[in-house]
C-alpha positions in Angstrom: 5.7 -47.0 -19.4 5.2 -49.1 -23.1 8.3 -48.7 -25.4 7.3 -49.5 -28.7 10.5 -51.4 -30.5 10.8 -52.5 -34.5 12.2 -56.6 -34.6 15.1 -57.4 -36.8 15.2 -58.5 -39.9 18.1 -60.7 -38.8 17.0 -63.2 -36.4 18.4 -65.9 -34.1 17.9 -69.4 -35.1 15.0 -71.0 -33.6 15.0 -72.6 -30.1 14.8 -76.3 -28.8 12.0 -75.3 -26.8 8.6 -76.7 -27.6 6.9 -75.4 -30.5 4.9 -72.6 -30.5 1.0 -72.1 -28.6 -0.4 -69.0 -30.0 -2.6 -68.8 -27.2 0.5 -68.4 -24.8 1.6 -64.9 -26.7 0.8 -61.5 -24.8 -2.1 -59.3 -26.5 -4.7 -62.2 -26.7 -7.0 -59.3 -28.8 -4.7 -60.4 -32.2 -5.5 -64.6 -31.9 -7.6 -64.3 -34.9 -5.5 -61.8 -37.0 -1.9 -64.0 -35.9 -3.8 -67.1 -37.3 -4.6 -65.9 -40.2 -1.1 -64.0 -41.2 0.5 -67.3 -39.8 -2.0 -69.6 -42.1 -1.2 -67.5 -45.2 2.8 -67.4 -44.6 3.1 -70.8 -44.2 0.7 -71.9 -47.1 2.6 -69.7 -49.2 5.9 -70.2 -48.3 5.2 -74.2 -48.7 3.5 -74.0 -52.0 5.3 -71.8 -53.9 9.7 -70.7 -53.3 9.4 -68.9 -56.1 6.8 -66.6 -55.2 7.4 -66.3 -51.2 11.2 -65.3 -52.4 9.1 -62.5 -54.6 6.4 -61.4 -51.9 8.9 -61.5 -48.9 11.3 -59.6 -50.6 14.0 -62.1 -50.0 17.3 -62.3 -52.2 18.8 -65.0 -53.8 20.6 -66.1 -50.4 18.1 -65.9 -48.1 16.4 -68.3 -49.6 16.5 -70.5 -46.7 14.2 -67.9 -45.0 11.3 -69.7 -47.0 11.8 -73.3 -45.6 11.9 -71.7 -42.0 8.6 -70.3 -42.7 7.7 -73.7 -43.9 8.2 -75.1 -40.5 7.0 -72.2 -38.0 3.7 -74.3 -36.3 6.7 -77.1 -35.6 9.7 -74.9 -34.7 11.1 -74.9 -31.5 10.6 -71.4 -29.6 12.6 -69.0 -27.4 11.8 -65.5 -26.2 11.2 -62.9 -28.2 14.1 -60.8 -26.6 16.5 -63.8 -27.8 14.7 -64.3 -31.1 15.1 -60.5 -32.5 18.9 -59.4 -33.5 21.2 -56.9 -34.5 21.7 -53.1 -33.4 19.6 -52.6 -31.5 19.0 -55.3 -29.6 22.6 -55.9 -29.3 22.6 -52.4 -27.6 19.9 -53.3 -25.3 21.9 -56.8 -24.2 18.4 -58.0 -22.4 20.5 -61.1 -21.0 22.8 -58.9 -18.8 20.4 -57.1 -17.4 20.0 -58.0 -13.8 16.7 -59.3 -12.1 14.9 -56.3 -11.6 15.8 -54.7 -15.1 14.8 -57.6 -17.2 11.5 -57.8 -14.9 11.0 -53.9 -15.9 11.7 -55.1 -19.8 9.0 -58.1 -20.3 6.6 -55.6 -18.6 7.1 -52.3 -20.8 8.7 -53.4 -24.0 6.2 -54.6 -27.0 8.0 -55.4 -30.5 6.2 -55.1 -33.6 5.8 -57.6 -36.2 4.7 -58.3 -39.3 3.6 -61.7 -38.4 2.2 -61.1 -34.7 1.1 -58.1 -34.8 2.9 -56.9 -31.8 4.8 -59.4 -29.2 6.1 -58.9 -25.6 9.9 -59.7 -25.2 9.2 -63.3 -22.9 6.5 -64.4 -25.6 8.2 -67.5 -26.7 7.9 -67.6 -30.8 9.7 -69.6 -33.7 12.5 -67.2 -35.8 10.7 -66.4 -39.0 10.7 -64.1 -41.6 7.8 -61.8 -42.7 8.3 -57.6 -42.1 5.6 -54.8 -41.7 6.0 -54.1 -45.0 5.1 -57.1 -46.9 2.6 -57.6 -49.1 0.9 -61.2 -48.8 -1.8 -62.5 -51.7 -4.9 -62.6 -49.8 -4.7 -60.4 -46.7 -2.7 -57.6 -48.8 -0.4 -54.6 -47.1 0.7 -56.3 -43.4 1.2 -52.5 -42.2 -2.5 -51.9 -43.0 -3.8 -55.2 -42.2 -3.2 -54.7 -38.5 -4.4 -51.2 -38.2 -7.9 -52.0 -37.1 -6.7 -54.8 -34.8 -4.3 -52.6 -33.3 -6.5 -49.6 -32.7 -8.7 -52.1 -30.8 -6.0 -53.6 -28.4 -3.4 -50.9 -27.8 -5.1 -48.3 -26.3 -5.5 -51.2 -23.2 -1.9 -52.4 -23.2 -1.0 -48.3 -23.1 -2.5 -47.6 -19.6 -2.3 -44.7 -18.6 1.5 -44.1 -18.6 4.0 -42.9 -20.9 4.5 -44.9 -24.4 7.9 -44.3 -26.0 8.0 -44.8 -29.4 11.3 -45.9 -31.2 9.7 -47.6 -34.0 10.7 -47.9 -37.5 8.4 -45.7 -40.1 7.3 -49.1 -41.7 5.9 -50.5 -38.2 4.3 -47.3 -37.2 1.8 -47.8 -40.2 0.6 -50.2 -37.9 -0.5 -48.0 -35.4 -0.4 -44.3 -34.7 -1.6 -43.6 -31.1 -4.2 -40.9 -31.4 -6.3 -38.8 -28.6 -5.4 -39.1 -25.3 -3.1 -41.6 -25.9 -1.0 -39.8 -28.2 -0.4 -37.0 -25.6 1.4 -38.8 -23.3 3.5 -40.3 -26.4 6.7 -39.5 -27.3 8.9 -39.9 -30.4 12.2 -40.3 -30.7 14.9 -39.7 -33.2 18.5 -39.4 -33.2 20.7 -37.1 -34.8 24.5 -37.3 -35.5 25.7 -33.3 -34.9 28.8 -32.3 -36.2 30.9 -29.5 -37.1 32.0 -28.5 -40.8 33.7 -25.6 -41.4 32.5 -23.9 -38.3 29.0 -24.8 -38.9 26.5 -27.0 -37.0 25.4 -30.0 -39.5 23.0 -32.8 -38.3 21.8 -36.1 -39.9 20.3 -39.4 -38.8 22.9 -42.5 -39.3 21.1 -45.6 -39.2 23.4 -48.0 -37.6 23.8 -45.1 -34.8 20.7 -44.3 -34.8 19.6 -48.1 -33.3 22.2 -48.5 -31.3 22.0 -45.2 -29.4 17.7 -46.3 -29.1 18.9 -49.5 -27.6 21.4 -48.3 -25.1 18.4 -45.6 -24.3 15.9 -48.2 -23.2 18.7 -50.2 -21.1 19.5 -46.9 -19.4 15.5 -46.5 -18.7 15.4 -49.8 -17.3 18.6 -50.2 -15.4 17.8 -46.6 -13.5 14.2 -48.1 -12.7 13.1 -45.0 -14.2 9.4 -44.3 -14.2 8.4 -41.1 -16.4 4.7 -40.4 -16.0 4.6 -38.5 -19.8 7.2 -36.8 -22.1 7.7 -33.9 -20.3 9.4 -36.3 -17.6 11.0 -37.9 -19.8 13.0 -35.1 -21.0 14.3 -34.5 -17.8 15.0 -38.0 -17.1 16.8 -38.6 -20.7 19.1 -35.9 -19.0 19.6 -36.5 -15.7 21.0 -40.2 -17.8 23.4 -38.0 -19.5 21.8 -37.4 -23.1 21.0 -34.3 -24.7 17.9 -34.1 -25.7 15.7 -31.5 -27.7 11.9 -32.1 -26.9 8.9 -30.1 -29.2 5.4 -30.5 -27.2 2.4 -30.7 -30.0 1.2 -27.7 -31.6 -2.7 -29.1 -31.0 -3.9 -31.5 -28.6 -4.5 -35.1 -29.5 -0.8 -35.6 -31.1 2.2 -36.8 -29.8 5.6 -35.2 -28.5 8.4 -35.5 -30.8 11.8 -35.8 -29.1 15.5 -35.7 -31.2 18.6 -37.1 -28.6 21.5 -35.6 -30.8 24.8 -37.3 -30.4 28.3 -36.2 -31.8 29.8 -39.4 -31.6 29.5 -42.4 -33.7 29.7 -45.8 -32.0 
């Protein structure tokens, strides 16, 4: 199984470990692509504040984000899983997972990223800021930048298993699993039902929304569950207690989309 995560834009500071060796990062197939994001980033965040604050859509108090850029090649490193923050992550809690589980994470969970590409959760990497969706001067849209790259080295790091996808739309325009691929790929959203009046109404809450994906994947990995493609995965999302509406593609070549519909908000 490959469950595709978003990062955070929030991110843990920066380890004391030493600094970063691309060559050391999981998915070897993006070297040239990470240099070249990572080359631009930093030349741009160290020439210009003005202009980084503009291009990484930063406000007025992160500007401190730029100077971190400044100093990614030099940065001290931790894992990924400890670098990326927030909801869903905190849902996930990778340091509490025992032995086994955490094993089971740095093997199926990949996090997308606008400055790697895509990174496995024991990669070591510098905190830094640069989303999907930025824009930089010479290498243009980062969601289509990687697109190509992608297409070449994801298929491979897929297998033949199940991927679950829990991405955010602005990291999926990195890469859309296609073919074969794509049939044994399922997508999940989660709705928030609830009743008005005597009537059904349903709607996706962000905060819940990553927090109920993050206490998903730490239910898949603590159970040591092994879905082979979507249709297991339905029945093994509810044997863990969710509920779960699946719809199989209407033509082949595209992938399952799955909605896990909650009624309560925490």
């Amino acid at each position: 199984m490959l469950v595709l995560l978003p990062p955070s834009e929030g991110k843990a500071a920066s380890g004391r470990g030493a600094p970063l060796r691309p060559e050391s990062l999981s998915l070897p197939g993006l070297a040239s692509e990470r240099a070249a994001v990572l080359d631009e980033l930093v030349e741009l965040c160290a020439a210009d504040e003005e202009k980084a604050r503009e291009v990484l859509g930063l406000s007025e108090g992160l500007r401190g984000e730029i100077a971190k850029n400044v100093e990614l090649r030099t940065a001290g490193t931790r894992p990924a899983g400890e670098i990326y923050t927030g909801v869903l992550y905190d849902a996930l809690d990778l340091a509490s997972l025992d032995a086994a589980a955490r094993r089971r994470a740095g093997r199926s969970l990949l996090v997308f990223s606008g400055l790697w590409g895509a990174v496995r959760v024991g990669d070591r990497i510098p905190s830094y800021r640069c989303s999907m969706g930025v824009k930089l001067p010479g290498l243009g849209a980062l969601g289509a930048y990687w697109r190509g790259p992608m297409a070449q080295v994801l298929p491979e790091a897929a297998g033949d298993g199940l991927v679950l996808d829990l991405r955010s739309s602005a990291y999926t325009a990195a890469w859309k699993p296609k073919g074969e691929v794509a049939q044994r790929t399922a997508s999940v959203r989660v709705l928030h039902s609830q009743t008005v009046d005597g009537v059904e109404k349903r709607s996706v809450v962000s905060h819940f929304n990553k927090a109920t994906k993050g206490r998903l994947v730490r239910d898949l990995l603590v159970a040591g569950a092994r879905p082979k493609g979507p249709a297991e995965l339905v029945e093994t999302l509810r044997e863990l207690g969710y509920v779960v509406e699946a719809e199989a593609p209407a033509r082949a070549g595209r992938a399952w989309s799955l909605d896990v519909v909650v009624t309560e908000i925490h």
